[in-house]
mmCIF file of C-alpha atoms and ligand atoms in Angstrom:
data_model
loop_
_atom_site.group_PDB
_atom_site.id
_atom_site.type_symbol
_atom_site.label_atom_id
_atom_site.label_comp_id
_atom_site.label_asym_id
_atom_site.label_seq_id
_atom_site.Cartn_x
_atom_site.Cartn_y
_atom_site.Cartn_z
ATOM 1 C CA MET A 1 0.083 -0.201 0.072
ATOM 2 C CA VAL A 2 1.227 3.664 -0.788
ATOM 3 C CA THR A 3 0.859 6.196 2.108
ATOM 4 C CA THR A 4 0.662 9.113 0.482
ATOM 5 C CA LYS A 5 -2.993 9.433 0.607
ATOM 6 C CA LYS A 6 -3.956 12.844 -0.531
ATOM 7 C CA ARG A 7 -7.674 12.515 -1.060
ATOM 8 C CA GLU A 8 -9.053 9.795 1.001
ATOM 9 C CA LEU A 9 -12.733 9.107 0.614
ATOM 10 C CA ASP A 10 -14.752 9.643 3.888
ATOM 11 C CA LEU A 11 -15.797 6.055 5.135
ATOM 12 C CA SER A 12 -16.604 6.749 8.530
ATOM 13 C CA GLU A 13 -19.960 6.438 8.456
ATOM 14 C CA PHE A 14 -20.192 2.473 6.978
ATOM 15 C CA PRO A 15 -20.605 -0.198 9.795
ATOM 16 C CA PRO A 16 -16.979 -1.820 10.197
ATOM 17 C CA GLY A 17 -16.199 -4.870 8.098
ATOM 18 C CA THR A 18 -18.556 -3.621 5.111
ATOM 19 C CA VAL A 19 -15.894 -1.770 2.895
ATOM 20 C CA THR A 20 -12.926 -3.225 1.548
ATOM 21 C CA GLU A 21 -10.224 -1.016 0.146
ATOM 22 C CA TYR A 22 -7.653 -2.416 -2.589
ATOM 23 C CA THR A 23 -4.848 -0.343 -4.235
ATOM 24 C CA THR A 24 -3.389 -1.358 -7.554
ATOM 25 C CA LEU A 25 -0.329 0.401 -9.066
ATOM 26 C CA VAL A 26 -0.511 0.501 -12.920
ATOM 27 C CA CYS A 27 2.818 1.516 -14.926
ATOM 28 C CA LEU A 28 2.130 4.271 -17.832
ATOM 29 C CA ALA A 29 5.258 3.405 -19.424
ATOM 30 C CA CYS A 30 4.156 -0.109 -20.126
ATOM 31 C CA ILE A 31 0.718 0.972 -20.953
ATOM 32 C CA PHE A 32 2.337 3.909 -23.601
ATOM 33 C CA ASP A 33 4.434 1.023 -24.815
ATOM 34 C CA ILE A 34 1.891 -1.675 -25.246
ATOM 35 C CA PHE A 35 -0.694 1.021 -27.205
ATOM 36 C CA THR A 36 2.116 2.365 -29.441
ATOM 37 C CA LYS A 37 4.645 -0.206 -29.973
ATOM 38 C CA GLN A 38 2.181 -3.516 -29.998
ATOM 39 C CA LEU A 39 -0.668 -1.696 -30.945
ATOM 40 C CA GLY A 40 0.991 0.762 -33.241
ATOM 41 C CA LEU A 41 -1.309 3.651 -32.211
ATOM 42 C CA ALA A 42 0.296 7.156 -32.757
ATOM 43 C CA PRO A 43 1.058 8.897 -29.083
ATOM 44 C CA ARG A 44 -2.191 11.244 -29.318
ATOM 45 C CA THR A 45 -4.740 8.448 -30.137
ATOM 46 C CA ALA A 46 -2.596 6.632 -27.285
ATOM 47 C CA PHE A 47 -3.436 9.005 -24.885
ATOM 48 C CA SER A 48 -7.302 9.401 -25.595
ATOM 49 C CA GLU A 49 -7.335 5.526 -25.464
ATOM 50 C CA ILE A 50 -5.487 5.221 -22.115
ATOM 51 C CA LYS A 51 -7.702 8.088 -20.567
ATOM 52 C CA ARG A 52 -10.660 6.112 -21.334
ATOM 53 C CA HIS A 53 -9.156 2.857 -19.767
ATOM 54 C CA ALA A 54 -10.815 1.115 -17.056
ATOM 55 C CA PRO A 55 -9.297 -1.833 -15.521
ATOM 56 C CA THR A 56 -11.777 -4.950 -14.531
ATOM 57 C CA ILE A 57 -12.473 -5.576 -10.845
ATOM 58 C CA GLU A 58 -10.379 -8.705 -10.872
ATOM 59 C CA GLU A 59 -7.065 -6.493 -12.086
ATOM 60 C CA LEU A 60 -8.336 -4.144 -9.329
ATOM 61 C CA THR A 61 -8.680 -6.416 -6.624
ATOM 62 C CA GLN A 62 -7.068 -9.443 -6.766
ATOM 63 C CA SER A 63 -3.566 -10.155 -6.255
ATOM 64 C CA GLY A 64 -1.021 -11.555 -8.901
ATOM 65 C CA ALA A 65 -1.790 -8.800 -10.895
ATOM 66 C CA ILE A 66 -0.258 -8.620 -14.355
ATOM 67 C CA ARG A 67 1.388 -5.992 -16.656
ATOM 68 C CA PRO A 68 0.707 -3.233 -16.655
ATOM 69 C CA TYR A 69 -0.628 -3.713 -13.153
ATOM 70 C CA PHE A 70 0.988 -4.491 -10.183
ATOM 71 C CA ASP A 71 1.165 -4.291 -6.301
ATOM 72 C CA SER A 72 3.390 -2.781 -4.290
ATOM 73 C CA ASP A 73 4.047 -2.265 -0.386
ATOM 74 C CA GLU A 74 7.101 0.093 -0.971
ATOM 75 C CA LYS A 75 7.192 3.687 -0.675
ATOM 76 C CA ALA A 76 9.142 4.587 -3.747
ATOM 77 C CA PRO A 77 8.066 1.617 -5.905
ATOM 78 C CA HIS A 78 9.455 0.674 -9.255
ATOM 79 C CA CYS A 79 7.336 -1.187 -12.116
ATOM 80 C CA PRO A 80 8.459 -4.438 -11.891
ATOM 81 C CA TYR A 81 8.248 -5.155 -15.970
ATOM 82 C CA CYS A 82 9.941 -2.047 -17.315
ATOM 83 C CA GLY A 83 12.090 -0.464 -13.946
ATOM 84 C CA SER A 84 9.992 3.034 -14.168
ATOM 85 C CA ALA A 85 10.006 5.020 -11.369
ATOM 86 C CA LYS A 86 7.392 6.648 -9.513
ATOM 87 C CA ARG A 87 6.161 9.374 -12.000
ATOM 88 C CA TRP A 88 5.188 6.880 -14.587
ATOM 89 C CA LEU A 89 2.964 5.225 -12.025
ATOM 90 C CA ALA A 90 -0.391 5.731 -11.222
ATOM 91 C CA ARG A 91 -2.836 4.059 -8.653
ATOM 92 C CA PHE A 92 -6.161 2.978 -8.557
ATOM 93 C CA ASP A 93 -7.913 2.810 -5.271
ATOM 94 C CA THR A 94 -10.796 0.487 -5.457
ATOM 95 C CA TYR A 95 -13.472 0.397 -2.354
ATOM 96 C CA CYS A 96 -15.897 -2.549 -2.161
ATOM 97 C CA ILE A 97 -18.917 -1.657 -0.365
ATOM 98 C CA GLU A 98 -21.468 -4.743 0.502
ATOM 99 C CA GLY A 99 -24.896 -4.050 -0.159
ATOM 100 C CA ARG A 100 -27.102 -4.260 2.541
ATOM 101 C CA LYS A 101 -29.465 -2.675 4.624
ATOM 102 C CA THR A 102 -26.839 -0.901 6.707
ATOM 103 C CA THR A 103 -24.666 0.136 4.030
ATOM 104 C CA ASP A 104 -27.555 1.781 2.057
ATOM 105 C CA THR A 105 -27.636 5.328 3.440
ATOM 106 C CA ALA A 106 -24.165 5.647 3.496
ATOM 107 C CA ARG A 107 -23.331 4.234 0.194
ATOM 108 C CA ARG A 108 -26.044 6.849 -1.356
ATOM 109 C CA ALA A 109 -24.622 9.612 0.095
ATOM 110 C CA LEU A 110 -21.354 9.087 -0.541
ATOM 111 C CA LEU A 111 -22.055 8.533 -4.608
ATOM 112 C CA LYS A 112 -23.971 11.590 -4.706
ATOM 113 C CA LYS A 113 -20.520 13.685 -3.233
ATOM 114 C CA LEU A 114 -18.272 11.724 -5.919
ATOM 115 C CA PRO A 115 -17.241 14.130 -8.898
ATOM 116 C CA LYS A 116 -18.919 13.245 -11.893
ATOM 117 C CA ALA A 117 -16.618 14.812 -14.675
ATOM 118 C CA ASP A 118 -14.310 13.076 -16.705
ATOM 119 C CA ASP A 119 -15.138 9.502 -14.892
ATOM 120 C CA GLN A 120 -12.990 10.602 -12.118
ATOM 121 C CA PHE A 121 -14.797 7.407 -10.384
ATOM 122 C CA LEU A 122 -16.496 4.458 -11.811
ATOM 123 C CA VAL A 123 -19.160 2.922 -9.900
ATOM 124 C CA ILE A 124 -19.300 -0.945 -10.864
ATOM 125 C CA GLU A 125 -22.404 -3.089 -9.394
ATOM 126 C CA LYS A 126 -21.438 -6.765 -9.108
ATOM 127 C CA LYS A 127 -23.602 -10.234 -8.062
ATOM 128 C CA SER A 128 -22.022 -12.111 -5.616
ATOM 129 C CA ASP A 129 -23.228 -14.228 -2.480
ATOM 130 C CA SER A 130 -22.746 -14.481 1.141
ATOM 131 C CA ARG A 131 -20.084 -16.921 0.895
ATOM 132 C CA ALA A 132 -18.054 -15.362 -1.507
ATOM 133 C CA VAL A 133 -18.337 -12.017 0.529
ATOM 134 C CA PHE A 134 -17.556 -14.141 3.794
ATOM 135 C CA PHE A 135 -14.567 -15.825 2.227
ATOM 136 C CA ASP A 136 -12.949 -12.523 0.908
ATOM 137 C CA TRP A 137 -13.673 -10.753 4.595
ATOM 138 C CA LEU A 138 -11.726 -13.331 6.209
ATOM 139 C CA ASP A 139 -9.115 -13.172 3.423
ATOM 140 C CA THR A 140 -8.543 -9.246 4.021
ATOM 141 C CA LEU A 141 -8.827 -10.257 8.027
ATOM 142 C CA GLY A 142 -6.073 -12.537 7.927
ATOM 143 C CA ARG A 143 -3.926 -10.296 5.633
ATOM 144 C CA ASN A 144 -4.572 -7.360 8.246
ATOM 145 C CA LEU A 145 -3.443 -9.310 11.251
ATOM 146 C CA ASP A 146 0.079 -10.505 12.398
ATOM 147 C CA LEU A 147 -0.054 -14.054 12.808
ATOM 148 C CA ASP A 148 2.937 -14.107 14.417
ATOM 149 C CA ASP A 149 1.953 -12.287 17.257
ATOM 150 C CA GLU A 150 -0.727 -13.877 19.680
ATOM 151 C CA ARG A 151 -2.549 -10.774 19.894
ATOM 152 C CA TRP A 152 -4.136 -11.192 16.789
ATOM 153 C CA LEU A 153 -6.460 -14.013 18.413
ATOM 154 C CA ILE A 154 -8.133 -11.440 20.320
ATOM 155 C CA ASP A 155 -8.004 -8.697 17.037
ATOM 156 C CA ALA A 156 -9.575 -11.277 15.180
ATOM 157 C CA THR A 157 -12.269 -11.372 17.691
ATOM 158 C CA ARG A 158 -13.040 -8.146 17.921
ATOM 159 C CA MET A 159 -13.245 -7.482 13.848
ATOM 160 C CA TYR A 160 -15.641 -10.875 13.947
ATOM 161 C CA LEU A 161 -17.824 -8.995 16.692
ATOM 162 C CA ALA A 162 -17.766 -5.900 15.025
ATOM 163 C CA ARG A 163 -18.909 -7.537 11.891
ATOM 164 C CA ARG A 164 -21.485 -9.498 13.623
ATOM 165 C CA GLU A 165 -22.776 -6.435 15.824
ATOM 166 C CA PRO A 166 -21.784 -3.284 14.090
ATOM 167 C CA LYS A 167 -23.639 -1.263 16.586
ATOM 168 C CA THR A 168 -21.446 -1.812 19.546
ATOM 169 C CA ASN A 169 -18.638 0.088 20.831
ATOM 170 C CA TRP A 170 -16.148 -2.561 20.390
ATOM 171 C CA ASP A 171 -13.117 -0.651 20.900
ATOM 172 C CA GLU A 172 -14.485 0.422 24.162
ATOM 173 C CA ALA A 173 -15.113 -3.225 24.784
ATOM 174 C CA PHE A 174 -11.659 -4.336 24.039
ATOM 175 C CA ALA A 175 -9.697 -1.014 25.094
ATOM 176 C CA GLU A 176 -6.868 -2.675 27.440
ATOM 177 C CA LEU A 177 -7.942 -6.052 27.088
ATOM 178 C CA ARG A 178 -5.845 -9.021 28.242
ATOM 179 C CA ALA A 179 -7.993 -11.873 27.530
ATOM 180 C CA VAL A 180 -11.068 -13.359 25.716
ATOM 181 C CA ARG A 181 -12.727 -16.323 27.851
ATOM 182 C CA ARG A 182 -16.108 -18.429 27.610
ATOM 183 C CA SER A 183 -18.428 -17.074 30.174
ATOM 184 C CA ASN A 184 -20.672 -20.008 31.943
ATOM 185 C CA ARG A 185 -23.218 -17.357 33.463
ATOM 186 C CA LEU A 186 -24.290 -15.431 30.226
ATOM 187 C CA THR A 187 -26.371 -17.280 27.918
ATOM 188 C CA GLU A 188 -26.535 -14.137 25.224
ATOM 189 C CA GLY A 189 -24.096 -11.461 24.705
ATOM 190 C CA TRP A 190 -20.784 -10.305 26.620
ATOM 191 C CA GLU A 191 -19.474 -8.759 29.585
ATOM 192 C CA ARG A 192 -16.445 -6.909 30.743
ATOM 193 C CA ASP A 193 -14.554 -7.936 33.757
ATOM 194 C CA GLY A 194 -11.444 -6.016 34.502
ATOM 195 C CA ALA A 195 -9.080 -6.827 31.759
ATOM 196 C CA ARG A 196 -11.130 -9.427 30.726
ATOM 197 C CA LEU A 197 -14.047 -9.809 28.309
ATOM 198 C CA PHE A 198 -16.431 -12.917 28.854
ATOM 199 C CA LEU A 199 -18.667 -13.795 25.836
ATOM 200 C CA ALA A 200 -22.140 -16.152 25.929
ATOM 201 C CA PRO A 201 -20.986 -19.788 24.553
ATOM 202 C CA GLN A 202 -22.261 -19.144 21.249
ATOM 203 C CA LEU A 203 -20.262 -15.976 20.533
ATOM 204 C CA TYR A 204 -17.284 -17.491 22.201
ATOM 205 C CA SER A 205 -17.889 -20.598 19.805
ATOM 206 C CA GLU A 206 -17.919 -18.195 17.008
ATOM 207 C CA ALA A 207 -14.997 -16.311 17.622
ATOM 208 C CA ILE A 208 -13.183 -19.583 17.786
ATOM 209 C CA LEU A 209 -14.272 -20.505 14.417
ATOM 210 C CA ILE A 210 -13.391 -17.478 12.669
ATOM 211 C CA GLN A 211 -9.706 -18.233 14.563
ATOM 212 C CA TYR A 212 -9.550 -21.177 12.952
ATOM 213 C CA LEU A 213 -10.665 -20.169 9.610
ATOM 214 C CA VAL A 214 -8.337 -17.580 9.392
ATOM 215 C CA SER A 215 -5.329 -19.409 10.968
ATOM 216 C CA ARG A 216 -6.049 -22.806 8.903
ATOM 217 C CA SER A 217 -4.335 -21.469 6.037
ATOM 218 C CA HIS A 218 -1.430 -20.273 7.848
ATOM 219 C CA ALA A 219 1.659 -22.417 8.580
ATOM 220 C CA ARG A 220 0.403 -25.164 10.782
ATOM 221 C CA GLY A 221 -2.916 -24.143 10.645
ATOM 222 C CA GLY A 222 -6.071 -23.593 13.063
ATOM 223 C CA LEU A 223 -4.550 -21.562 15.872
ATOM 224 C CA THR A 224 -7.490 -20.653 18.491
ATOM 225 C CA LEU A 225 -7.823 -19.457 21.733
ATOM 226 C CA GLU A 226 -8.448 -22.824 22.850
ATOM 227 C CA GLY A 227 -5.288 -23.744 21.339
ATOM 228 C CA ARG A 228 -4.508 -25.659 17.964
ATOM 229 C CA LEU A 229 -7.282 -27.534 16.800
ATOM 230 C CA THR A 230 -7.668 -29.756 13.826
ATOM 231 C CA LEU A 231 -11.022 -29.522 11.974
ATOM 232 C CA MET A 232 -12.323 -32.762 13.792
ATOM 233 C CA GLU A 233 -11.382 -31.396 16.960
ATOM 234 C CA MET A 234 -12.999 -28.053 16.445
ATOM 235 C CA ILE A 235 -16.487 -29.759 15.413
ATOM 236 C CA ARG A 236 -16.190 -31.947 18.359
ATOM 237 C CA ARG A 237 -15.551 -28.880 20.634
ATOM 238 C CA LEU A 238 -18.893 -27.220 19.036
ATOM 239 C CA ARG A 239 -20.753 -30.124 19.435
ATOM 240 C CA TYR A 240 -20.397 -31.182 22.904
ATOM 241 C CA GLY A 241 -20.435 -27.574 23.849
ATOM 242 C CA GLY A 242 -23.886 -27.432 22.532
ATOM 243 C CA TYR A 243 -23.047 -25.176 19.667
ATOM 244 C CA LEU A 244 -24.009 -27.315 16.667
ATOM 245 C CA ASP A 245 -27.581 -28.087 18.390
ATOM 246 C CA GLN A 246 -28.388 -24.425 19.169
ATOM 247 C CA ILE A 247 -28.022 -23.405 15.459
ATOM 248 C CA GLY A 248 -29.768 -26.588 14.308
ATOM 249 C CA ILE A 249 -27.126 -28.398 12.595
ATOM 250 C CA THR A 250 -27.768 -32.071 12.969
ATOM 251 C CA GLU A 251 -25.206 -33.453 10.056
ATOM 252 C CA ARG A 252 -22.684 -35.813 11.865
ATOM 253 C CA GLU A 253 -20.401 -36.242 8.716
ATOM 254 C CA PRO A 254 -17.459 -33.174 9.386
ATOM 255 C CA SER A 255 -17.479 -32.143 5.937
ATOM 256 C CA GLU A 256 -21.254 -31.495 5.718
ATOM 257 C CA VAL A 257 -21.454 -30.018 9.310
ATOM 258 C CA PHE A 258 -18.099 -27.546 8.077
ATOM 259 C CA GLU A 259 -20.292 -26.560 5.037
ATOM 260 C CA LYS A 260 -23.227 -25.723 7.044
ATOM 261 C CA LEU A 261 -21.127 -23.880 9.563
ATOM 262 C CA ILE A 262 -19.749 -21.869 6.670
ATOM 263 C CA ASP A 263 -22.930 -20.763 5.423
ATOM 264 C CA TYR A 264 -24.355 -20.019 8.901
ATOM 265 C CA LEU A 265 -21.313 -17.760 9.426
ATOM 266 C CA ALA A 266 -21.672 -16.192 6.212
ATOM 267 C CA SER A 267 -25.177 -15.548 6.246
ATOM 268 C CA THR A 268 -25.587 -13.435 9.789
ATOM 269 C CA HIS A 269 -25.162 -10.302 8.301
ATOM 270 C CA GLU A 270 -28.199 -8.901 10.231
ATOM 271 C CA TRP A 271 -28.826 -11.908 12.266
ATOM 272 C CA THR A 272 -28.957 -10.379 15.528
ATOM 273 C CA THR A 273 -32.607 -9.004 14.805
ATOM 274 C CA VAL A 274 -33.726 -11.988 13.235
ATOM 275 C CA ARG A 275 -32.597 -14.662 15.479
ATOM 276 C CA THR A 276 -34.907 -16.607 17.332
ATOM 277 C CA ALA A 277 -34.542 -19.468 19.618
ATOM 278 C CA SER A 278 -36.197 -22.261 17.504
ATOM 279 C CA GLY A 279 -33.847 -24.110 15.434
ATOM 280 C CA SER A 280 -35.864 -23.669 12.424
ATOM 281 C CA ASP A 281 -35.915 -20.080 11.295
ATOM 282 C CA ARG A 282 -32.383 -19.819 12.692
ATOM 283 C CA VAL A 283 -31.186 -17.966 9.411
ATOM 284 C CA THR A 284 -34.026 -15.484 7.821
ATOM 285 C CA GLY A 285 -32.011 -13.798 5.404
ATOM 286 C CA LYS A 286 -34.185 -11.380 3.627
ATOM 287 C CA LYS A 287 -32.931 -12.462 0.399
ATOM 288 C CA LYS A 288 -33.097 -15.966 0.633
ATOM 289 C CA ALA A 289 -36.122 -16.889 -1.398
ATOM 290 C CA SER A 290 -34.346 -15.467 -4.057
ATOM 291 C CA VAL A 291 -31.696 -18.060 -4.321
ATOM 292 C CA ARG A 292 -33.799 -21.059 -3.329
ATOM 293 C CA THR A 293 -34.773 -21.877 -7.082
ATOM 294 C CA PRO A 294 -32.321 -24.669 -8.257
ATOM 295 C CA THR A 295 -31.019 -22.596 -11.326
ATOM 296 C CA SER A 296 -29.683 -19.725 -9.601
ATOM 297 C CA ARG A 297 -28.740 -21.775 -6.490
ATOM 298 C CA ASP A 298 -26.449 -23.499 -8.627
ATOM 299 C CA SER A 299 -24.895 -20.493 -9.987
ATOM 300 C CA ASP A 300 -24.347 -19.256 -6.143
ATOM 301 C CA ARG A 301 -22.522 -22.797 -5.798
ATOM 302 C CA VAL A 302 -20.425 -21.762 -8.557
ATOM 303 C CA VAL A 303 -19.574 -18.790 -7.080
ATOM 304 C CA SER A 304 -18.765 -19.843 -3.675
ATOM 305 C CA LYS A 305 -14.466 -20.170 -3.618
ATOM 306 C CA LYS A 306 -12.667 -23.237 -2.499
ATOM 307 C CA LYS A 307 -14.263 -26.504 -1.200
ATOM 308 C CA SER A 308 -16.465 -28.874 -3.417
ATOM 309 C CA LYS A 309 -20.104 -29.684 -2.223
ATOM 310 C CA LYS A 310 -20.240 -32.750 -0.834
ATOM 311 C CA SER A 311 -23.630 -32.319 0.367
ATOM 312 C CA SER A 312 -25.605 -33.606 -3.058
ATOM 313 C CA LYS A 313 -23.461 -37.082 -2.679
ATOM 314 C CA SER A 314 -25.129 -37.872 0.670
ATOM 315 C CA PRO A 315 -25.138 -41.663 1.383
ATOM 316 C CA LYS A 316 -28.226 -41.879 2.743
ATOM 317 C CA GLY A 317 -30.124 -40.251 -0.199
ATOM 318 C CA LYS A 318 -31.082 -37.160 1.532
ATOM 319 C CA ALA A 319 -30.322 -35.514 -1.952
ATOM 320 C CA ALA A 320 -33.844 -36.535 -3.464
ATOM 321 C CA GLN A 321 -35.701 -34.914 -0.468
ATOM 322 C CA PRO A 322 -37.091 -31.303 -0.721
ATOM 323 C CA GLU A 323 -34.448 -29.170 1.648
ATOM 324 C CA PRO A 324 -36.918 -26.837 3.581
ATOM 325 C CA ASP A 325 -34.520 -25.922 6.057
ATOM 326 C CA VAL A 326 -30.985 -25.837 4.017
ATOM 327 C CA ILE A 327 -28.977 -22.640 4.692
ATOM 328 C CA ILE A 328 -27.586 -21.595 1.697
ATOM 329 C CA SER A 329 -25.697 -18.395 0.129
ATOM 330 C CA GLU A 330 -28.044 -15.471 -0.064
ATOM 331 C CA ALA A 331 -27.251 -12.990 -2.877
ATOM 332 C CA VAL A 332 -25.501 -10.001 -2.334
ATOM 333 C CA LYS A 333 -24.559 -7.013 -4.298
ATOM 334 C CA LEU A 334 -21.361 -5.546 -4.147
ATOM 335 C CA HIS A 335 -20.820 -2.042 -4.958
ATOM 336 C CA TYR A 336 -17.478 -1.013 -6.291
ATOM 337 C CA VAL A 337 -16.064 2.400 -6.263
ATOM 338 C CA VAL A 338 -12.809 3.071 -8.395
ATOM 339 C CA ASP A 339 -10.966 6.045 -7.833
ATOM 340 C CA ARG A 340 -9.279 7.109 -11.404
ATOM 341 C CA ARG A 341 -8.042 10.567 -10.474
ATOM 342 C CA ASP A 342 -4.557 9.741 -9.747
ATOM 343 C CA PHE A 343 -4.371 7.993 -12.979
ATOM 344 C CA LEU A 344 -5.989 10.807 -15.153
ATOM 345 C CA GLU A 345 -3.703 13.189 -13.614
ATOM 346 C CA LYS A 346 -0.444 11.095 -14.326
ATOM 347 C CA VAL A 347 -1.569 9.932 -17.558
ATOM 348 C CA LYS A 348 -2.077 13.647 -18.489
ATOM 349 C CA SER A 349 1.678 14.733 -17.574
ATOM 350 C CA VAL A 350 3.294 11.134 -18.637
ATOM 351 C CA TYR A 351 1.776 12.255 -22.103
ATOM 352 C CA ALA A 352 2.951 15.736 -21.785
ATOM 353 C CA SER A 353 6.732 14.754 -21.225
ATOM 354 C CA TYR A 354 5.815 11.586 -23.829
ATOM 355 C CA ALA A 355 4.808 13.827 -26.805
ATOM 356 C CA GLY A 356 6.829 16.578 -26.048
HETATM 357 ZN ZN1 ZN B 1 6.580 -0.511 -16.723
#
């Protein structure tokens, strides 16, 4: 990430965890080279083509960028393809806003404020689903934590709780905190006692799960406040602690339990208001109905990253039954705001030196 941010967008109105920021650098020397040498355009034509250039969302948000794009954390980055220095490099800032009830007002206000001239900002909408959004969130969370410092377990817990209950002031609840513990007394919510934070069993179980998910891709995988756990150990704990019953997961097969857990965590955006004690309406996602038809459900499944789905291959022939109570991905709309201001300015100044 480049630190010289002169014109940050004000995102303070958005609940925590609902906006993800990406920065991608683009080498204008490489772009001009592609347009003039490879495509044979005159500099003037190349200039007007380049000005209109809009990268794809993938180019802006995924790691492993290809020429002329690249990622760099250095203060004085150089193009990895041609070695060009800073004045040839422009950056795109991309903000991905999760479309949900709690972000609607802030999003509309933000879009209204953006300058309209010269396509300084692009706004792109993309359909996604709760699983993909959840995995992206986990990914970003993992990259922002220092997994070599055990403090990350507490930080991950805080970020999860902030995502789950955005209205609570978690900064205050976590100030000077030393430990997070499972409460034997509380049935819901949390309480602070000295330097310790006690979470109701269900919240605590979810915090552990998030820690497991964040760290399982790291070196030895699966570090939690309960120590290092394999998936089997994790599930056993959740089962005996009553968590699986509580959220209505009755499957025995670990991979099926895991899939259900992911869907459950992923679909819980506004769940504090829809949660009831009975298992049957445990996930009352607002858009669930719209993704229940076989076709859109299938496509939702394709979008979800990783993991092959085993549920349809159930040995007990469950697949043929209607699945009234299945938790599945909810459709989520993502709103990407691409800041092209730096790009437009640099293209102009580079062209001036290029043509002159
Ligand atoms: Zn270059």
